[in-house]
Coordinates of C-alpha atoms and ligand atoms in Angstrom, one line a residue:
X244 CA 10.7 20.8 13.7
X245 CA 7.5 21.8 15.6
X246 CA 7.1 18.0 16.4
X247 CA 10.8 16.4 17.1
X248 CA 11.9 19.1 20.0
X249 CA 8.9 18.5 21.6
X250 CA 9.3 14.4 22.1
X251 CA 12.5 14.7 22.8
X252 CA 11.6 17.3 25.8
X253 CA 9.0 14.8 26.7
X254 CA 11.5 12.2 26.8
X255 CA 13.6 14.9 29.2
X256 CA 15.8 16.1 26.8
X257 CA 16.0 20.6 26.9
X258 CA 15.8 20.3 23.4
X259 CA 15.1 23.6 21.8
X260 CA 14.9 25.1 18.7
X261 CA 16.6 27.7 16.9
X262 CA 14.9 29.6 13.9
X263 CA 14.8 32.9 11.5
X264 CA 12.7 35.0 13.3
X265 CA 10.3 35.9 10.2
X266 CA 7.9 38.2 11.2
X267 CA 4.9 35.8 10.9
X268 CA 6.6 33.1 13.2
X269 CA 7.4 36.2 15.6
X270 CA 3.5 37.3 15.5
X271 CA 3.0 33.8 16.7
X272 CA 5.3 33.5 19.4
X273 CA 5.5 34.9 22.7
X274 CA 8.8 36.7 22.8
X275 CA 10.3 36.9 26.3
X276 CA 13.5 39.2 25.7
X277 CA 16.9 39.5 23.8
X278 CA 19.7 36.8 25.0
X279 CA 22.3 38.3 22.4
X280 CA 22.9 41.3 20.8
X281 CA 26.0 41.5 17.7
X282 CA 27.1 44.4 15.9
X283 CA 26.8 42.9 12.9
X284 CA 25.8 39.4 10.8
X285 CA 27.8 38.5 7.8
X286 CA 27.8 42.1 6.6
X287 CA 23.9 42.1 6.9
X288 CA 24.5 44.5 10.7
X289 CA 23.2 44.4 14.0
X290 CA 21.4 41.5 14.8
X291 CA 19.7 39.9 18.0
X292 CA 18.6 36.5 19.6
X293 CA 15.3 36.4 21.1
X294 CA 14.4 34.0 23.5
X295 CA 10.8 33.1 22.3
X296 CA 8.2 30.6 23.7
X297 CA 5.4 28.4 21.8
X298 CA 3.3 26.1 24.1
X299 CA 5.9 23.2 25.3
X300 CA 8.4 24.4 23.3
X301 CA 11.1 27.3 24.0
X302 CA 12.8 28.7 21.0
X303 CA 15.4 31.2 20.2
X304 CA 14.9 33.2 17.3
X305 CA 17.7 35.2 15.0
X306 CA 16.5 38.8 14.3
X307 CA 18.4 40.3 11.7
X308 CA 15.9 42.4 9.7
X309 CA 18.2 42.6 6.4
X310 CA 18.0 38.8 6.0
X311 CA 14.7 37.5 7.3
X312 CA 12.1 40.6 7.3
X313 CA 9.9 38.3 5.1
X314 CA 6.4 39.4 5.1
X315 CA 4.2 36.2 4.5
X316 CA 6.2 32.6 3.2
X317 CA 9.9 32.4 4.2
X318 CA 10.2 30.8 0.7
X319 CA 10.4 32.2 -2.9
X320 CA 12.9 35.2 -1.3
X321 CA 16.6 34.9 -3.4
X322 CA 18.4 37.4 -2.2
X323 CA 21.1 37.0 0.6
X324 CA 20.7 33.8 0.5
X325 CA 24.4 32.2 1.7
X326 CA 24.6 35.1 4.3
X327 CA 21.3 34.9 5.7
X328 CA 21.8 31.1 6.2
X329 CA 25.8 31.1 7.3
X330 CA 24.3 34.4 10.1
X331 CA 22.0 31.1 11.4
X332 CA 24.9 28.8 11.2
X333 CA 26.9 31.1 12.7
X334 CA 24.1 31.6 15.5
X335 CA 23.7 28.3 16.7
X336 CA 27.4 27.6 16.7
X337 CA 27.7 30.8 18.9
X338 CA 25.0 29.1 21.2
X339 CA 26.8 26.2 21.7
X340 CA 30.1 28.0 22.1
X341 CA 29.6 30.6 24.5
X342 CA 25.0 29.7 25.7
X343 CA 22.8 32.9 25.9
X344 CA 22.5 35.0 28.5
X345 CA 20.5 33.0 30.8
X346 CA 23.7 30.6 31.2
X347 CA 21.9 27.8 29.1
X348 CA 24.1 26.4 26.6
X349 CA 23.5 23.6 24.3
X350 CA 25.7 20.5 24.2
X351 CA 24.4 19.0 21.1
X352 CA 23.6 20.9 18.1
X353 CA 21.3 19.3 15.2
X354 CA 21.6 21.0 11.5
X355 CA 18.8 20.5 9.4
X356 CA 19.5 20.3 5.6
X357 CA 21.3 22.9 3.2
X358 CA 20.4 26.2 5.2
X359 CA 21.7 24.4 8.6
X360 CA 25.0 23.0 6.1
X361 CA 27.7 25.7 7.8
X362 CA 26.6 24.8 11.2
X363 CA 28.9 21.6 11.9
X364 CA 31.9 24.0 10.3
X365 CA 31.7 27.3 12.2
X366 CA 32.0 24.8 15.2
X367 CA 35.0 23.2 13.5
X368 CA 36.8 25.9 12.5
X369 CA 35.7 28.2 16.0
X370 CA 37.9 26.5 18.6
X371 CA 36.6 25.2 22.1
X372 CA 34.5 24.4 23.6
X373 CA 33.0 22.3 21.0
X374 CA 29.5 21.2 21.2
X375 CA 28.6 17.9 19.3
X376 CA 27.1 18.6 15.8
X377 CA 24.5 16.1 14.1
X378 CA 23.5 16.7 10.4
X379 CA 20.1 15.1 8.9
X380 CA 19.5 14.8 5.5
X381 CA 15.8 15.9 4.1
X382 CA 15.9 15.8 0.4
X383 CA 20.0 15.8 -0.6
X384 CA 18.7 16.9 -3.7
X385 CA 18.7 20.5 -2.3
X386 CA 22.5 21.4 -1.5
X387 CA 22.9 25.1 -1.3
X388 CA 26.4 25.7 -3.5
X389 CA 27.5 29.0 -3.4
X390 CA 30.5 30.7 -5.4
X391 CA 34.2 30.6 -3.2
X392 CA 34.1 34.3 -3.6
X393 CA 31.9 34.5 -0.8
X394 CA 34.5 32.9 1.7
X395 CA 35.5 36.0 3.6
X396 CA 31.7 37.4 3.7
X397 CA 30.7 34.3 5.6
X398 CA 33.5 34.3 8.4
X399 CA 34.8 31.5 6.8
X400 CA 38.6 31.4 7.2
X401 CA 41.1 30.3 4.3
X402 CA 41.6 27.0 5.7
X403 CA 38.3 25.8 5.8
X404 CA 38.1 26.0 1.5
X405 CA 39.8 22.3 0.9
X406 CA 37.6 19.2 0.1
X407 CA 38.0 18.5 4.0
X408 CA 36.3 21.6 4.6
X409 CA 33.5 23.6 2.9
X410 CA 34.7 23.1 -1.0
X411 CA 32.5 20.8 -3.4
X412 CA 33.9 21.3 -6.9
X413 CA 35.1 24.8 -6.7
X414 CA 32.0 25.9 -4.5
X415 CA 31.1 26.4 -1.1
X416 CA 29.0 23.9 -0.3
X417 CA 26.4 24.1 2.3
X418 CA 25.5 20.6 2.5
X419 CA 28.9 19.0 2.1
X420 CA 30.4 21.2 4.2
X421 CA 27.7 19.9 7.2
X422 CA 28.2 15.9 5.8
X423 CA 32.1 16.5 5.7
X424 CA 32.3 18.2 9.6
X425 CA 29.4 17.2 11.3
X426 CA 30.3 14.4 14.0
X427 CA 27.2 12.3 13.4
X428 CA 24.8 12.3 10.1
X429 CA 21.4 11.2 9.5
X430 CA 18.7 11.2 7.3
X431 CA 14.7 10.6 7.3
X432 CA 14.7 6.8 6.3
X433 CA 17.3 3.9 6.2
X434 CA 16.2 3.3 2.2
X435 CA 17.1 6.8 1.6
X436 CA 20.8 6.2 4.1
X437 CA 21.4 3.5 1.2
X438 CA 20.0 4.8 -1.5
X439 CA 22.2 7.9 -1.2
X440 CA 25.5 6.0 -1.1
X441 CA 24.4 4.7 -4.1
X442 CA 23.1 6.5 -6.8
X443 CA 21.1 8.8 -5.3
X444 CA 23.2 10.8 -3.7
X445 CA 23.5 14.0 -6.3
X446 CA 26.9 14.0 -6.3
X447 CA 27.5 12.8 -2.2
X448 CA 27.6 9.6 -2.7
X449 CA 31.3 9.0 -2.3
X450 CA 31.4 11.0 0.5
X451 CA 28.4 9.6 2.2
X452 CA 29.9 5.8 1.7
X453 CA 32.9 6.8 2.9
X454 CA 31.4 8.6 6.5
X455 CA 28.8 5.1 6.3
X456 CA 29.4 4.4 9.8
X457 CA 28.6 7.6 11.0
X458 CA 25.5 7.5 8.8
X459 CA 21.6 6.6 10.6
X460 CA 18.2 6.8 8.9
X461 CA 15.8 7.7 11.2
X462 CA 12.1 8.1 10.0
X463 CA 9.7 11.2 10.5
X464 CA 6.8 10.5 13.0
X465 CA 3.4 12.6 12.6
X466 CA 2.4 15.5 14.5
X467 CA -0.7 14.2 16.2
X468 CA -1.4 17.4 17.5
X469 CA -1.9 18.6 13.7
X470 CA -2.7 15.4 12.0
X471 CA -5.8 13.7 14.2
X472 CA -9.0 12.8 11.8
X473 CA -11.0 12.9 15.3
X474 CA -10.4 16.7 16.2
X475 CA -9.2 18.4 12.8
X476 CA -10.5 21.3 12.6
X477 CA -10.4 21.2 8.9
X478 CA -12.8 18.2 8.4
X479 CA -16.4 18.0 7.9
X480 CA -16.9 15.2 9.9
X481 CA -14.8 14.0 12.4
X482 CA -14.0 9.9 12.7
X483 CA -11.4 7.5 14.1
X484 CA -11.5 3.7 14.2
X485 CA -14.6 3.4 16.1
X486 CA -16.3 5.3 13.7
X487 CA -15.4 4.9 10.4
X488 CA -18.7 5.6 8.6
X489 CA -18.1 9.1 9.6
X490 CA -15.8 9.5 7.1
X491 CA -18.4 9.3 4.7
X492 CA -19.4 12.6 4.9
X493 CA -15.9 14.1 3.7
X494 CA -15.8 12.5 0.8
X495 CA -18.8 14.1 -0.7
X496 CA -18.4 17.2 1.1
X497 CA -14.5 17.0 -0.9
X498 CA -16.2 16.4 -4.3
X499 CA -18.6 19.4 -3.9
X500 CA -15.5 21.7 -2.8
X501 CA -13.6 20.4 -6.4
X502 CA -16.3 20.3 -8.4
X503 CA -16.0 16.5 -8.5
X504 CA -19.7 14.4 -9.8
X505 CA -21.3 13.1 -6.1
X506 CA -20.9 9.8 -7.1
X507 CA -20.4 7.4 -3.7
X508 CA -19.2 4.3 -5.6
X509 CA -16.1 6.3 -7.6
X510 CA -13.1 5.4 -5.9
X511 CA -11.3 9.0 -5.2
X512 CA -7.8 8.9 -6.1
X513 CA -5.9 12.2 -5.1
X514 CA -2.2 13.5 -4.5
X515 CA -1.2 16.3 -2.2
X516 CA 2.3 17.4 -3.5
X517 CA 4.8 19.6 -4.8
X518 CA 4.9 19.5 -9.0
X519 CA 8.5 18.7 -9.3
X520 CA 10.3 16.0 -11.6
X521 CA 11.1 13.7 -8.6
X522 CA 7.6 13.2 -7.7
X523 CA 6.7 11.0 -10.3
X524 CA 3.7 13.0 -10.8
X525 CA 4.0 12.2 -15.3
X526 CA 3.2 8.9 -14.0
X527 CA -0.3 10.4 -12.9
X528 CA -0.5 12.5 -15.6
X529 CA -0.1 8.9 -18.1
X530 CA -2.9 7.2 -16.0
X531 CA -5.7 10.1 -16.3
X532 CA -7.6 8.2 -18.9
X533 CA -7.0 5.3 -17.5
X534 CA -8.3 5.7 -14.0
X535 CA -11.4 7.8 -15.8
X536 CA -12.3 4.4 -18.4
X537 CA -12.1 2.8 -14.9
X538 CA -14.7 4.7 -13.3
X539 CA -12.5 6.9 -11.0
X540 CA -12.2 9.6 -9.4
X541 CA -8.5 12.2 -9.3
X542 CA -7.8 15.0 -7.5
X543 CA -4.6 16.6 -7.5
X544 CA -3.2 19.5 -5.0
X545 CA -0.1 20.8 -5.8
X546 CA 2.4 23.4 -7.3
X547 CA 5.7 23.8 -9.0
X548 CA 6.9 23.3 -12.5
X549 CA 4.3 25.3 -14.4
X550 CA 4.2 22.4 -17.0
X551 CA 2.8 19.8 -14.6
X552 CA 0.4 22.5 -13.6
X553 CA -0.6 23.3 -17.1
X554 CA -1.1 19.4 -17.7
X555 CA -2.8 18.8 -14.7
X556 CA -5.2 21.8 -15.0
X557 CA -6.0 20.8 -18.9
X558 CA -6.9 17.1 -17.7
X559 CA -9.3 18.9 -15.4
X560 CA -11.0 20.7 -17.8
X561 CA -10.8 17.3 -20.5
X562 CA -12.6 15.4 -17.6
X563 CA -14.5 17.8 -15.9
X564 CA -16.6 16.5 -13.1
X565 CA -14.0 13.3 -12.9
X566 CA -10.7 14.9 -12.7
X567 CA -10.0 18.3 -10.5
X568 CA -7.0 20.3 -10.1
X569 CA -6.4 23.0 -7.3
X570 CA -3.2 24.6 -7.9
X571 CA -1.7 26.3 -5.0
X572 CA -0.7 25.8 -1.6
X573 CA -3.7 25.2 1.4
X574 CA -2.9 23.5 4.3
X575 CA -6.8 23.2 4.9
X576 CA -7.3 21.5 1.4
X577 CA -4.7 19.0 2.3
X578 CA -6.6 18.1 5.1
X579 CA -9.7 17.7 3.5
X580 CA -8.1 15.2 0.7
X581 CA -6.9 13.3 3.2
X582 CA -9.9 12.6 4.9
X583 CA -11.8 12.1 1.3
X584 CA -9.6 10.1 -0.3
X585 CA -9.8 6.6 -1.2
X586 CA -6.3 6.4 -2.2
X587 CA -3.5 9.0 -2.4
X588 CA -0.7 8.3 -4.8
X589 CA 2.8 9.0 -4.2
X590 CA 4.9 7.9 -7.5
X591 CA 8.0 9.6 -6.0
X592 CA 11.1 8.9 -8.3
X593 CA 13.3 9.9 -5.1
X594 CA 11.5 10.1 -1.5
X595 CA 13.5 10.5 1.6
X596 CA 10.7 9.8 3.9
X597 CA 7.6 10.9 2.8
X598 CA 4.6 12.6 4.9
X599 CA 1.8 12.3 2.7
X600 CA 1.9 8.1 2.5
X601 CA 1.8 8.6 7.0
X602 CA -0.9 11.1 6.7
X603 CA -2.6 8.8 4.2
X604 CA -3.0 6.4 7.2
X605 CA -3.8 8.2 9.4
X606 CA -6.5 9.3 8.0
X607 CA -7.8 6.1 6.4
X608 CA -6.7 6.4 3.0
X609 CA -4.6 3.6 1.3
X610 CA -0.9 4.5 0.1
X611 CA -0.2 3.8 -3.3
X612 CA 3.3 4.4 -3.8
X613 CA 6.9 3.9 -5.7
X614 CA 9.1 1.3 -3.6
X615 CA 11.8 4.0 -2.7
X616 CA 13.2 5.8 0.3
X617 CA 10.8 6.4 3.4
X618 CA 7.8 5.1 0.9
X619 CA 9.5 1.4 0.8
X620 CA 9.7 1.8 4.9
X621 CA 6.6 2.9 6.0
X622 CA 3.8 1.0 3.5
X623 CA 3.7 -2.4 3.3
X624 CA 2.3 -3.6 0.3
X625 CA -0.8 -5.5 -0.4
X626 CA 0.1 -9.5 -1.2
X627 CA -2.0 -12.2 -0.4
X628 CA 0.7 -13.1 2.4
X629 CA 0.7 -9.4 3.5
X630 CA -3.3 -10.0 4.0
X631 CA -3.4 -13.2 5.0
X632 CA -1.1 -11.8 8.2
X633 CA -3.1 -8.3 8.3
X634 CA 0.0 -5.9 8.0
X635 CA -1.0 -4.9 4.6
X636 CA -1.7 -0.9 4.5
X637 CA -1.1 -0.1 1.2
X638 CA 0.1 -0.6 -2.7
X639 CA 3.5 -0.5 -4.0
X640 CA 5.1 -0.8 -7.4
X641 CA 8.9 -0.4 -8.5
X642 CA 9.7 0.8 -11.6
X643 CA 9.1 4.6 -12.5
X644 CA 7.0 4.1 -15.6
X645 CA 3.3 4.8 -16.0
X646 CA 2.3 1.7 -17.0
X647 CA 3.7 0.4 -14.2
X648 CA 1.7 2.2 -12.0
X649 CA -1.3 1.5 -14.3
X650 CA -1.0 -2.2 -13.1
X651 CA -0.9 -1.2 -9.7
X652 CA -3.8 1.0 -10.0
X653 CA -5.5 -1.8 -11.1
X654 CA -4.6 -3.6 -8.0
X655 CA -6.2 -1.0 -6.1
X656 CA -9.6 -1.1 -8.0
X657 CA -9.7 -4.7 -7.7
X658 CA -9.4 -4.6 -3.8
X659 CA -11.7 -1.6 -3.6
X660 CA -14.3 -3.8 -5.2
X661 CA -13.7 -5.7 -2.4
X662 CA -14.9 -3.9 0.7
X663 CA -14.0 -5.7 3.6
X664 CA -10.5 -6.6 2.5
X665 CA -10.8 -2.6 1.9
X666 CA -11.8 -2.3 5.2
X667 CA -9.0 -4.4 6.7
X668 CA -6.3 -2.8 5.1
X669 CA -7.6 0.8 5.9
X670 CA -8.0 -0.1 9.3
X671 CA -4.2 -1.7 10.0
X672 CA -3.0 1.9 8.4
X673 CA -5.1 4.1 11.1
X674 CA -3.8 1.7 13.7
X675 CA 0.2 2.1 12.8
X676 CA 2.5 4.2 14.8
X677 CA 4.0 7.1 13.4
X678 CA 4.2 8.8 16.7
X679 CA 7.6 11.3 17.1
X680 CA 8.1 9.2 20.5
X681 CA 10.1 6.7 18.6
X682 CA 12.2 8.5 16.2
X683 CA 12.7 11.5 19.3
X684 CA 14.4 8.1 21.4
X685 CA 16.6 7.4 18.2
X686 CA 18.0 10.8 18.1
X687 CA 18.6 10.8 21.9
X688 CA 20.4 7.9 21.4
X689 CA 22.4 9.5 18.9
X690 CA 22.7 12.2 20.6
X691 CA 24.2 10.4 23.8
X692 CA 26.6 9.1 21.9
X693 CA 28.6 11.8 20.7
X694 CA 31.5 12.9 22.6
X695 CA 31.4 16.5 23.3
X696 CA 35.2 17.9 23.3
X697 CA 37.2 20.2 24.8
X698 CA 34.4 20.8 27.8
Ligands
ADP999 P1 8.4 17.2 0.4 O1 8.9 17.6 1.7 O2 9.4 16.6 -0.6 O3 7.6 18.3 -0.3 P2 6.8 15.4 2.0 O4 5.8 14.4 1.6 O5 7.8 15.0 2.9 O6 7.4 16.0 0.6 O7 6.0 16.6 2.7 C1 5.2 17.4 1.9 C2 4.2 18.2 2.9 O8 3.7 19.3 2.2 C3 3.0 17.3 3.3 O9 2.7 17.7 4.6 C4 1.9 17.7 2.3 O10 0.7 17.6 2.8 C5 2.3 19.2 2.1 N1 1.9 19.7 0.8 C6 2.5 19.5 -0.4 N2 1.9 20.3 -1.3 C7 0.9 20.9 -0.8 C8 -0.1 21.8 -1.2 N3 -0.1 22.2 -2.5 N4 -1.0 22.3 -0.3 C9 -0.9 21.9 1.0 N5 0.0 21.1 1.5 C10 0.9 20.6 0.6

């Protein structure tokens, strides 16, 4: 969200972005005054907009110090929850209504996910004018379904509770609500678009087929601002295609930092990820001795369900010096595997679109991942056509079992016995485009092509 507003104003769009104002994102920010003021915010009181600025990008921020005075994460915070997300609904549907008090006003407004859901129905059910709402799909695994009781506390009027409205099986449902009224929908890969129609919809899938033509998957780009092997901060040596044997350096630098042997002919397999059932990450957990008898390396980053961290951490200490764990979240870690790695594995049950399999390229380390969502659109998988051509930048296999990703392991230590077929595949991935320029002109487009009404 950082990335996306900024193409799009590069493309000459006055995209800008609307946000909590948490008090480490307003720390950050230059604030440069209040552009609405309200008595009160879904019972929470008083709250304000700010007009805020980060470099090439203007922002507004909702301050309402009941629901978002968050010292630290935004995350892990219950409370409130449907009326701190419906106050930014409600927000943004305001700005598109009525603008701030600058006389800017929005005539487009894009959701993102669950917390963004009510978005698309305050500007339903609010009368004219009627900015165009677009809704984009992350993970639809993440709804945000509330009780009905809360109907009145959200400013959510009678009418709206039907299954044309805001209800999903006796709920209110954020998500449903925004797929149901939103004039446009996407989502972060045109795998996932499908996949979600079918089965993998959580329970939208009927309603996603049926709103199919209003349905686009358009893919995340990477944030080469944050994600550049040849200035990150975070690395130990810096490298790009020119220079590849500068990468070296990370790699053992990365298996000091994780207590890893210093052993330049292990292949170093790592994952960067959250521990949840959709990542695949048993399949990992089935390969440990496997990739060990094979003479590699695995490093995993990642938290969640305390069971996957419990495994993960005793397969460290079984292998010690061959397997390391780091539980916990560090953005400057994530780096640092990225420019170590020799492959990072994404065995994603579900993906949307994926970041870590782009990063992966980017930084010279071959995808290994499940054929699903955003995974199956942005790796192309190693085949001796795929090589023959030179478009091959990673592995892929299909079924969700470890075995199955056993053999494709083994594909990958084959190929990394090879070097320069290594070499060639690692390259075409640090040459492909992910930039946000191309996904920013497909939501433009989009965009464009909404009719606003009653203007
Ligand atoms: P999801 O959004 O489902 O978690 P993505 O692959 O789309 O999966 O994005 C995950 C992002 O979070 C990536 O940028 C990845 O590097 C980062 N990430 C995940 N776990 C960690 C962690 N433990 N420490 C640092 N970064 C992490």
């Amino acid at each position: 969200m950082a990335a996306l507003p900024r193409a799009l104003r590069a493309l000459g769009a006055d995209a800008r972005l609307l946000l909590p104002a948490y008090p480490a994102i307003r720390e950050a920010l230059e604030i440069r005054g209040e552009v609405a003021r309200f008595q009160d915010l879904m019972g929470g009181g008083p709250a304000r907009i700010l007009r805020a600025e980060a470099p090439g990008l203007p922002l507004y921020l909702l301050d309402q110090p009941t629901f978002f005075n968050h010292p630290g994460s935004p995350y892990g915070h219950p409370e409130n929850l449907p009326q701190r997300f419906a106050a930014l609904c409600w927000t943004a549907a305001h700005l598109g209504r009525v603008g701030d008090s600058e006389g800017w006003r929005p005539t487009v407004l894009h959701g993102h996910d669950w917390p963004a859901g009510l978005m698309p129905a305050y500007v339903a059910y609010g009368g004219e004018p009627r900015p165009a709402t677009l809704m984009t799909i992350h993970n639809i695994a993440f709804q945000g379904r509330f009780p009905a009781s809360l109907l009145d506390d959200l400013w959510l009027p009678s009418r709206a509770f039907t299954p044309e409205g805001v209800e999903f099986e006796g709920d209110i449902g954020f998500l449903k609500a925004g797929l149901t009224l939103a004039d446009r929908l996407s989502t972060v890969s045109p795998s996932y678009a499908r996949e979600i129609q079918q089965d993998g919809g959580h329970g939208l899938e009927r309603l996603l087929t049926h709103r199919n033509g209003t349905l686009r998957g358009i893919l995340n780009g990477v944030d080469h601002l944050i994600w550049n092997p040849a200035k990150d901060p975070h690395l130990f040596s810096h490298y790009d295609l020119k220079h590849p044997a500068r990468r070296a350096p990370n790699r053992s630098y990365f298996q000091r930092r994780l207590g890893l042997q210093e052993d330049s002919n292990a292949p170093i397999f790592a994952t960067v990820s959250r521990l949840d059932v959709l990542k695949g990450l048993d399949l990992v957990l089935d390969n440990v001795e496997h990739l060990v008898a094979r003479g590699a390396q695995l490093a995993l980053l990642g938290q969640g369900e305390p069971l996957l961290e419990t495994a993960f951490r005793q397969a460290a200490q079984r292998y010690s010096g061959r397997v390391a764990t780091f539980i916990g979240y560090d953005e400057a870690l994530a780096h640092k595997t990225f420019a170590a790695a020799d492959v990072i594995l994404v065995p994603s049950r579900q993906e949307p679109c994926g970041l870590t399999q782009l990063y992966a390229q980017v930084y010279g380390a071959i995808p290994l991942v499940r054929r699903t969502g955003g995974l199956a659109d942005t790796v192309v998988g190693v085949s001796p056509e795929t090589l023959a051509d030179d478009t091959a930048t990673g592995f892929q296999f299909d079924e969700a079992n470890g075995w199955v990703l056993g053999e494709a392991i083994n594909r990958a230590l084959n190929l990394f016995s090879d070097p320069s077929t290594w070499r060639q595949v690692q390259r075409r991935g640090m040459l492909a485009n992910f930039s946000w320029e191309g996904p920013a002109r497909a939501y433009l487009e989009l965009y464009t092509a909404i009719p606003e009404k009653g203007v």
